[in-house]
Tab-separated table of N, CA and C in Angstrom:
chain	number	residue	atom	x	y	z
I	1	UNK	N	3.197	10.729	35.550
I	1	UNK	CA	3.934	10.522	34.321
I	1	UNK	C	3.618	11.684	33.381
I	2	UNK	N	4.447	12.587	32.966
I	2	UNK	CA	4.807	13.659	31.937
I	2	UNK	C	4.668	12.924	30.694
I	3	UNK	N	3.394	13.248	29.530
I	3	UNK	CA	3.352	12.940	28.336
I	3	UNK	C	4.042	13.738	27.550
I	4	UNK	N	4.897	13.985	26.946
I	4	UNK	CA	5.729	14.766	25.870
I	4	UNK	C	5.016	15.050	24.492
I	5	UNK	N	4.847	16.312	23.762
I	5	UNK	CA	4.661	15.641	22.309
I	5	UNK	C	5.413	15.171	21.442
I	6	UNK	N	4.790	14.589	20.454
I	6	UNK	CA	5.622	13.696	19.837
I	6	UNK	C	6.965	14.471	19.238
I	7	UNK	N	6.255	15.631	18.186
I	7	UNK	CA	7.064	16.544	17.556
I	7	UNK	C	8.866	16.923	18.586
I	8	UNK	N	8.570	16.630	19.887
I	8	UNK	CA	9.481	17.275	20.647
I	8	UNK	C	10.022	15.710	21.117
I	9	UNK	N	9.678	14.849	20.909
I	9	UNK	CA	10.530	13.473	20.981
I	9	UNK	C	11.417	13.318	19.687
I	10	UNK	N	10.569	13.489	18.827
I	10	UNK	CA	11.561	13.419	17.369
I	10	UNK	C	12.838	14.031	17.142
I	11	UNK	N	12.528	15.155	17.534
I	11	UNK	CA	14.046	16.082	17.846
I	11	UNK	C	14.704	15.836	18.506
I	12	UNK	N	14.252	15.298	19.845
I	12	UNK	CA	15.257	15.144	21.103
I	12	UNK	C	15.690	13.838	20.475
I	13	UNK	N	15.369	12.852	19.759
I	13	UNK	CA	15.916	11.629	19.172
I	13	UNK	C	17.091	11.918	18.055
I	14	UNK	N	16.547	12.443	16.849
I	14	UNK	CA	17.695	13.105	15.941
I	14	UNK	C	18.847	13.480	16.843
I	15	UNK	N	18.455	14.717	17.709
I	15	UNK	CA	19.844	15.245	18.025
I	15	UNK	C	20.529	13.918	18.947
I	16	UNK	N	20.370	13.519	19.381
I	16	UNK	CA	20.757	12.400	20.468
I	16	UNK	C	21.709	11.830	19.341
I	17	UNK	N	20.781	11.589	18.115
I	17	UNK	CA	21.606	10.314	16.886
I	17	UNK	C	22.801	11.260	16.503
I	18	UNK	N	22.770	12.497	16.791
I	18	UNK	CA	23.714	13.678	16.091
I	18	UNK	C	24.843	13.309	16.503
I	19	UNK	N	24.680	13.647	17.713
I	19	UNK	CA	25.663	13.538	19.170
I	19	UNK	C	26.321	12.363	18.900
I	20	UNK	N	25.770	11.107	18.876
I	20	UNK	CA	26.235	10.135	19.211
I	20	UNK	C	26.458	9.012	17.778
I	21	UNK	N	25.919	9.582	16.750
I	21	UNK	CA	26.013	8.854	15.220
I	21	UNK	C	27.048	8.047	15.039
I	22	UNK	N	28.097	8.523	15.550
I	22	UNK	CA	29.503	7.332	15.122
I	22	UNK	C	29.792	6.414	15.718
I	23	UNK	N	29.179	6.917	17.202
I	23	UNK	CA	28.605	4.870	17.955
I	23	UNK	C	28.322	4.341	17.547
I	24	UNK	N	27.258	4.570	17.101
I	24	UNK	CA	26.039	4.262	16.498
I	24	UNK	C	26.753	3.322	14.945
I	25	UNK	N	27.332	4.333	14.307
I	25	UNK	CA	27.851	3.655	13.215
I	25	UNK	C	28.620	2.300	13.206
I	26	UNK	N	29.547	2.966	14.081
I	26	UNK	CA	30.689	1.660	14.305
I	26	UNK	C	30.026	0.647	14.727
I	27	UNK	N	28.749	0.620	15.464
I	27	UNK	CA	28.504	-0.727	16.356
I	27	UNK	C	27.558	-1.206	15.197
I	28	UNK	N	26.940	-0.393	14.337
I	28	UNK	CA	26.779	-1.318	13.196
I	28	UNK	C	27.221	-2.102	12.329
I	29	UNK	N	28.536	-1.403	12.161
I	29	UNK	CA	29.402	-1.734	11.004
I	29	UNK	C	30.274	-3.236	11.975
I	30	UNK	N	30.214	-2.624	12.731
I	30	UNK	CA	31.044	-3.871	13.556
I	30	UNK	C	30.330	-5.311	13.589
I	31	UNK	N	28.918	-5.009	13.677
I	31	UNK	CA	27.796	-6.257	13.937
I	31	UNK	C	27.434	-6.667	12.063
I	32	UNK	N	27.239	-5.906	11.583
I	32	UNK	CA	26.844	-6.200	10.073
I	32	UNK	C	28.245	-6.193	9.180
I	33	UNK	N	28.699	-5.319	9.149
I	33	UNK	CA	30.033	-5.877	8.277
I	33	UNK	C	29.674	-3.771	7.913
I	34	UNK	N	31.182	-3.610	6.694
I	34	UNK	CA	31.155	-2.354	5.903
I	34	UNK	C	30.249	-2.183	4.896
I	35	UNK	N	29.385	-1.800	4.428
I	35	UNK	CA	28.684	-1.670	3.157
I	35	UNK	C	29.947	-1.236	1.932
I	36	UNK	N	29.711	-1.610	1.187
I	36	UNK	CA	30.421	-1.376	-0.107
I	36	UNK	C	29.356	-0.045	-0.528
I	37	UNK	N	30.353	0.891	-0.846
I	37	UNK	CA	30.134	2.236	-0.798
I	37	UNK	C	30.495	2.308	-2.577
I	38	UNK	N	30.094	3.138	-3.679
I	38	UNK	CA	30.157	3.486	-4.788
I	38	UNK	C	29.510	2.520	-5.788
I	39	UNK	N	29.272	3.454	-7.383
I	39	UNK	CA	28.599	2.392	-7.914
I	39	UNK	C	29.346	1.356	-8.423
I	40	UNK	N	28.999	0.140	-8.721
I	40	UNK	CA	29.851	-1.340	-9.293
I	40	UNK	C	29.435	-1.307	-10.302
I	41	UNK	N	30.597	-1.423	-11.359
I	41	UNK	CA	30.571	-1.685	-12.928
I	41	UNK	C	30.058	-2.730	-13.346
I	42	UNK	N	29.590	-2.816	-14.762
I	42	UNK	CA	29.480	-3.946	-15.177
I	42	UNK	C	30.224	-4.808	-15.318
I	43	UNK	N	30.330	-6.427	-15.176
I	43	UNK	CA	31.666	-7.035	-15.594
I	43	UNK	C	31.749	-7.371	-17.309
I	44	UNK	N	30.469	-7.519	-17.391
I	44	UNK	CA	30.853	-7.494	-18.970
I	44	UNK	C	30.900	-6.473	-20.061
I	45	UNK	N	31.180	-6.374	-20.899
I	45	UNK	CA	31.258	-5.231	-21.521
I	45	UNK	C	30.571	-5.014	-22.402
I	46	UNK	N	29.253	-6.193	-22.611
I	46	UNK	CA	28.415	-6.235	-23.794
I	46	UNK	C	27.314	-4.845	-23.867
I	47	UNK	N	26.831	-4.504	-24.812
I	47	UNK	CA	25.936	-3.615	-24.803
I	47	UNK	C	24.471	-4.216	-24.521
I	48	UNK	N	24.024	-3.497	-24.186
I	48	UNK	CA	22.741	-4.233	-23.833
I	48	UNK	C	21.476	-4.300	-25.254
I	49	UNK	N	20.964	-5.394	-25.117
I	49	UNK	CA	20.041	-5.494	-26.366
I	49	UNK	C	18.739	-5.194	-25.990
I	50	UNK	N	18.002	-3.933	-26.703
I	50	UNK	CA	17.007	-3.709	-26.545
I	50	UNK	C	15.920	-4.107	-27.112
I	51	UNK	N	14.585	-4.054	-26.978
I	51	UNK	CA	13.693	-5.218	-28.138
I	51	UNK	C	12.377	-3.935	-27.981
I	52	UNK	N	12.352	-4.036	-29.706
I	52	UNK	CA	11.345	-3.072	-29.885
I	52	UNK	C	10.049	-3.877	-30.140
I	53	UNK	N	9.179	-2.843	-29.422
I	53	UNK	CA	7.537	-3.063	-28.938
I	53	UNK	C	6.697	-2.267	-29.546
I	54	UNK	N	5.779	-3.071	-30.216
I	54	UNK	CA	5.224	-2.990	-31.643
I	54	UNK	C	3.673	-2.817	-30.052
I	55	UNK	N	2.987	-1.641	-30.010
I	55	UNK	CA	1.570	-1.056	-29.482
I	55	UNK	C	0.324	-1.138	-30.347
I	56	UNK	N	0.862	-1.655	-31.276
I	56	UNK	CA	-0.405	-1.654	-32.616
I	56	UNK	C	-1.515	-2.347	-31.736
I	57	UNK	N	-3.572	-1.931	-32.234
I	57	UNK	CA	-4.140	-2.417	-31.085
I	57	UNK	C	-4.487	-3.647	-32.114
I	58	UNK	N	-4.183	-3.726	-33.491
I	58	UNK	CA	-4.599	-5.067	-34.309
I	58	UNK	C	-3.932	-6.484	-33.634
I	59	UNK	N	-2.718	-6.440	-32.937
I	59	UNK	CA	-2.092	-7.454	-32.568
I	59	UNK	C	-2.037	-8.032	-31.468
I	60	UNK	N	-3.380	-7.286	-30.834
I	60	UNK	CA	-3.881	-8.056	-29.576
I	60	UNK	C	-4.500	-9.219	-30.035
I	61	UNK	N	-3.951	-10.599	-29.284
I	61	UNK	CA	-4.523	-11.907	-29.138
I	61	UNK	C	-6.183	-11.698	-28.758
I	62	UNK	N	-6.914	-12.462	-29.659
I	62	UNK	CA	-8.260	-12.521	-29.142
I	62	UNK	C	-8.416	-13.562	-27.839
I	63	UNK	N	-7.252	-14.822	-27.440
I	63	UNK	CA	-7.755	-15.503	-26.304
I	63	UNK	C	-7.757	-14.729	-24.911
I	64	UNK	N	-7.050	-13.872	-25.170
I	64	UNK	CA	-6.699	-13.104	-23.701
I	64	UNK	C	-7.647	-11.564	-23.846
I	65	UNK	N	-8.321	-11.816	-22.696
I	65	UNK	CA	-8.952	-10.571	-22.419
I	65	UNK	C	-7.753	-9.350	-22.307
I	66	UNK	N	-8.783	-8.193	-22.746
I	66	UNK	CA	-7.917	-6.942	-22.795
I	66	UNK	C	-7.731	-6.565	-21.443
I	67	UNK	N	-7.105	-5.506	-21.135
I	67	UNK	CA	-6.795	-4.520	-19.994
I	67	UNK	C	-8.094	-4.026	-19.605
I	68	UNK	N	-9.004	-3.479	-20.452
I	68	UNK	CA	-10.649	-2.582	-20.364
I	68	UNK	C	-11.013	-3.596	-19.977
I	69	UNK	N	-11.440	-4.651	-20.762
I	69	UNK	CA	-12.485	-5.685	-20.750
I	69	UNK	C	-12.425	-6.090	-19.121
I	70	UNK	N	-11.222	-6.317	-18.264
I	70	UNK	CA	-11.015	-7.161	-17.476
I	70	UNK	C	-11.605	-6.155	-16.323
I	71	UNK	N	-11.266	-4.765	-16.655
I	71	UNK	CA	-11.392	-3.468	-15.455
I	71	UNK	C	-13.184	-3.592	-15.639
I	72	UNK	N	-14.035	-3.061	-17.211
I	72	UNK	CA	-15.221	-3.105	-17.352
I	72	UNK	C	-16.191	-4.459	-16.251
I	73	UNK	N	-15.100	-5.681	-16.142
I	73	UNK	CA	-15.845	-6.913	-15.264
I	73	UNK	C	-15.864	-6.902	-13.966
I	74	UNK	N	-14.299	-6.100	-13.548
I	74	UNK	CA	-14.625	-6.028	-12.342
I	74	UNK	C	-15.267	-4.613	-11.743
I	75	UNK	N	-15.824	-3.892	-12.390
I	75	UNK	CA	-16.396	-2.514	-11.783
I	75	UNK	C	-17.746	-3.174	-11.962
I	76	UNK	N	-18.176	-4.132	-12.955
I	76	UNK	CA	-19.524	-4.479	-12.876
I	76	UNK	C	-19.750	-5.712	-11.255
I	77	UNK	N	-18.733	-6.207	-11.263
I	77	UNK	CA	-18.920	-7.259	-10.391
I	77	UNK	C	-18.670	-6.190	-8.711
I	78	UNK	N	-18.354	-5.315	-8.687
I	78	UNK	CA	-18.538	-4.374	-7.666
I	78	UNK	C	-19.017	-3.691	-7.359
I	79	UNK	N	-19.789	-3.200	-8.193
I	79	UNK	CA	-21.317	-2.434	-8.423
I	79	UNK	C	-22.247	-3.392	-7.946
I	80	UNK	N	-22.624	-4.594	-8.695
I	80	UNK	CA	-23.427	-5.451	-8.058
I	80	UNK	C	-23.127	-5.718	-6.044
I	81	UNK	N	-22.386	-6.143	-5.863
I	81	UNK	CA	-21.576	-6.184	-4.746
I	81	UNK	C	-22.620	-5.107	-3.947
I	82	UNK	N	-22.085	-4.117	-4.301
I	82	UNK	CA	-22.434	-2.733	-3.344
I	82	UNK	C	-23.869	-2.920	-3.439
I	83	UNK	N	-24.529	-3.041	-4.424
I	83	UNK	CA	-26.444	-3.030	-4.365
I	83	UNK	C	-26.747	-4.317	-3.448
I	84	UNK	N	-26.239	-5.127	-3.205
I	84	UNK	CA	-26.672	-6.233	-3.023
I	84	UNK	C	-26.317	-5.790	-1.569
I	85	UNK	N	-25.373	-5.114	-0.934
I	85	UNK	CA	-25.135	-4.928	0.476
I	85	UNK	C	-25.566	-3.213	1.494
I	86	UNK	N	-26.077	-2.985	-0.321
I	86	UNK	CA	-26.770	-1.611	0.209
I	86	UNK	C	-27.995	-1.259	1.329
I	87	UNK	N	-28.679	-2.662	1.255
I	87	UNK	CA	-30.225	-3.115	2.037
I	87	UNK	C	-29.873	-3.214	3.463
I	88	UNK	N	-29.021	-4.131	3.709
I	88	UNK	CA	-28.267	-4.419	4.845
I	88	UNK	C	-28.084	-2.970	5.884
I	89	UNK	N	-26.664	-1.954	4.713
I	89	UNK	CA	-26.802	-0.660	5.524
I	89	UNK	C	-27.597	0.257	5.766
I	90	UNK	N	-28.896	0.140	5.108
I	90	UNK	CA	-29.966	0.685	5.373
I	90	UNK	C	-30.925	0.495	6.324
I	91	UNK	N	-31.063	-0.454	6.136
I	91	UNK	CA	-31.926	-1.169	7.454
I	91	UNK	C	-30.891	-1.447	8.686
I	92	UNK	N	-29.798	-1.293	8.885
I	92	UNK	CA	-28.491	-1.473	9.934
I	92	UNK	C	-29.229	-0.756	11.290
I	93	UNK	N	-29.519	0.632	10.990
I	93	UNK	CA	-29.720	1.354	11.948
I	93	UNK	C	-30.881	1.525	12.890
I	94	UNK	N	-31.842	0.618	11.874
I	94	UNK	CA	-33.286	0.293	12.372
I	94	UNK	C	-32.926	-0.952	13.689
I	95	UNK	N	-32.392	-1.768	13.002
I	95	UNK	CA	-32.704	-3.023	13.685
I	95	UNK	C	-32.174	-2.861	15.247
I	96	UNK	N	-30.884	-2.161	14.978
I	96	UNK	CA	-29.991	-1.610	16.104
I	96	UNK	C	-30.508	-1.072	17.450
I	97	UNK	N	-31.599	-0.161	16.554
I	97	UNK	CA	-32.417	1.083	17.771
I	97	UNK	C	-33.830	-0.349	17.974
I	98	UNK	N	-34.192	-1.144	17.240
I	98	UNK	CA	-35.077	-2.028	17.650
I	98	UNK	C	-35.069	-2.841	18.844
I	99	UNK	N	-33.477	-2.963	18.578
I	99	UNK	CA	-33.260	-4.094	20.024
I	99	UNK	C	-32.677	-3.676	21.506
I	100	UNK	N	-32.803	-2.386	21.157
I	100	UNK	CA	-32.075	-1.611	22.394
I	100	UNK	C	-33.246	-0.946	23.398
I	101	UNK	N	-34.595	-1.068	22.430
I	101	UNK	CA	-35.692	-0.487	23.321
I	101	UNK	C	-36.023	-1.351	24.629
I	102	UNK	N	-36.226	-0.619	25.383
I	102	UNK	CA	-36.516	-1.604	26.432
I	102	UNK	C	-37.958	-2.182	26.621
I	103	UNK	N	-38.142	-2.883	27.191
I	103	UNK	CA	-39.525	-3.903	26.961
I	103	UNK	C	-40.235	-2.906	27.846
I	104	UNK	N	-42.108	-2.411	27.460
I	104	UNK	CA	-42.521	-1.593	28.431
I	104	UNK	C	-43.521	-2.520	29.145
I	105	UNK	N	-43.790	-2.737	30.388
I	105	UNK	CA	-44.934	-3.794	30.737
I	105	UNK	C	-46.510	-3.669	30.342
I	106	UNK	N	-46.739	-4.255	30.562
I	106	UNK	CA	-48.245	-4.119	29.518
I	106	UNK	C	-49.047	-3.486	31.084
């Protein structure tokens, strides 16, 4: 079996789709239906209402944590995380080569 590279499958695929694209098309269009082609208007004619957004930082609600506050909790709660699993990968490599020694007879 002849492995090909990929780069030279990709091409030989495109051109194949080149060649043959309007098969290809029709037997889509035939199985799925026509796509509606161009953009579709609005039906109504209203303008759209925009609503202005007041960034002031005084009018942040005190019940709801901020954006920082919430990022500051979870970088602390992932920091801890990592120390707490740091021991583990340290000692990983010990225990590993510990149990692989072979027993020597006395």
């Amino acid at each position: 079996m002849l492995v090909r590279p990929i780069n030279l499958k990709i091409s030989e695929a495109i051109m194949v789709f080149q060649e043959n694209g309007h098969d290809v098309s029709q037997r889509i269009f035939t199985g799925c239906g026509r796509p509606v082609l161009g953009r579709q208007r609005r039906r109504d004619n209203r303008e759209l209402e925009l609503e202005s957004l007041n960034f002031d930082q005084e009018t942040q609600t005190d019940d709801r944590p901020s954006t920082a506050g919430i990022l500051d909790k979870l970088v602390k709660e992932t920091r801890q995380r990592v120390r707490d699993s740091r021991q583990f990968w340290v000692y990983l490599p010990y225990k590993l080569t510990m149990q692989r020694r072979p027993c020597h007879p006395c």
